[in-house]
Amino acid sequence: MQKIAAMFIAVAASLTLAAISFADAPTSSNKWRIELKGQALKTGEIQFRVTPRQGDPVDITANIRSGRAENNVAKDVRDAFAAKLSPERYSVEVDDGEDILIKKKEGQPDFALELVESDVQNVSIKIEGE
């Protein structure tokens, strides 16, 4: 009986650790939208991370100058993504002026997109998988 209890505890602990690891894993999608709102009140950086389902993460930093309106912030973010991501794997475009769309190309794996950090004041950032 003690062996069964010990096995049960070991299995329960393993499942709990697996659930925690899965909960920390970023969600993957084939397309992401970054919505930007506001005018930058000071110069700073917005840092993102793209993690393909198969492959290493890519860190992307967009440098934003003070006074940039949301449409110009979107262009700066788009340019940072376009400079770091392979055009064979991803397409990057501005949508509606203040949004950026990042899409995988045909045959490429889904990927996760995360906001790592931003010190750009007055610019809100929302990321959604589509």
Phi, psi and omega in degrees: 000323180293327178295319179295318179297317179296319178296318179299316180296319179296317179295315180298318179296317179297317179295321178296315178297320178296318179296320178295316179297318180294321181295328180280342181288133179293151179286142178258151176208168178269347182207139180232147175242130173251118178259128180242135179224136173107164178257134181295125180270343175210159177292139180190193182230145171244123183248131179237165173224128175252124181235106177291151179303325175236103179145178183270150177295151176239121176270136183232130179239124176257124177271125184242128178272151177303141177089354181290127176285164187302324178294322178286325174299317179300319178296320179297318179294315178303315181296322178295317178295315182297328181286332185258333183266142179294127178292345175284339183255331188223150167245142183229128181210157173273139180230134180058023176083313186246004179248152174240135174250130174241120183234144174284152175275162180309131177084357180267156181286154171300164183213160176258149176229127181231146167274119181274312184192151173213134173242020178274113183286139174076011175245113177270146185231125177235131181243130180225134170282143181238000000 
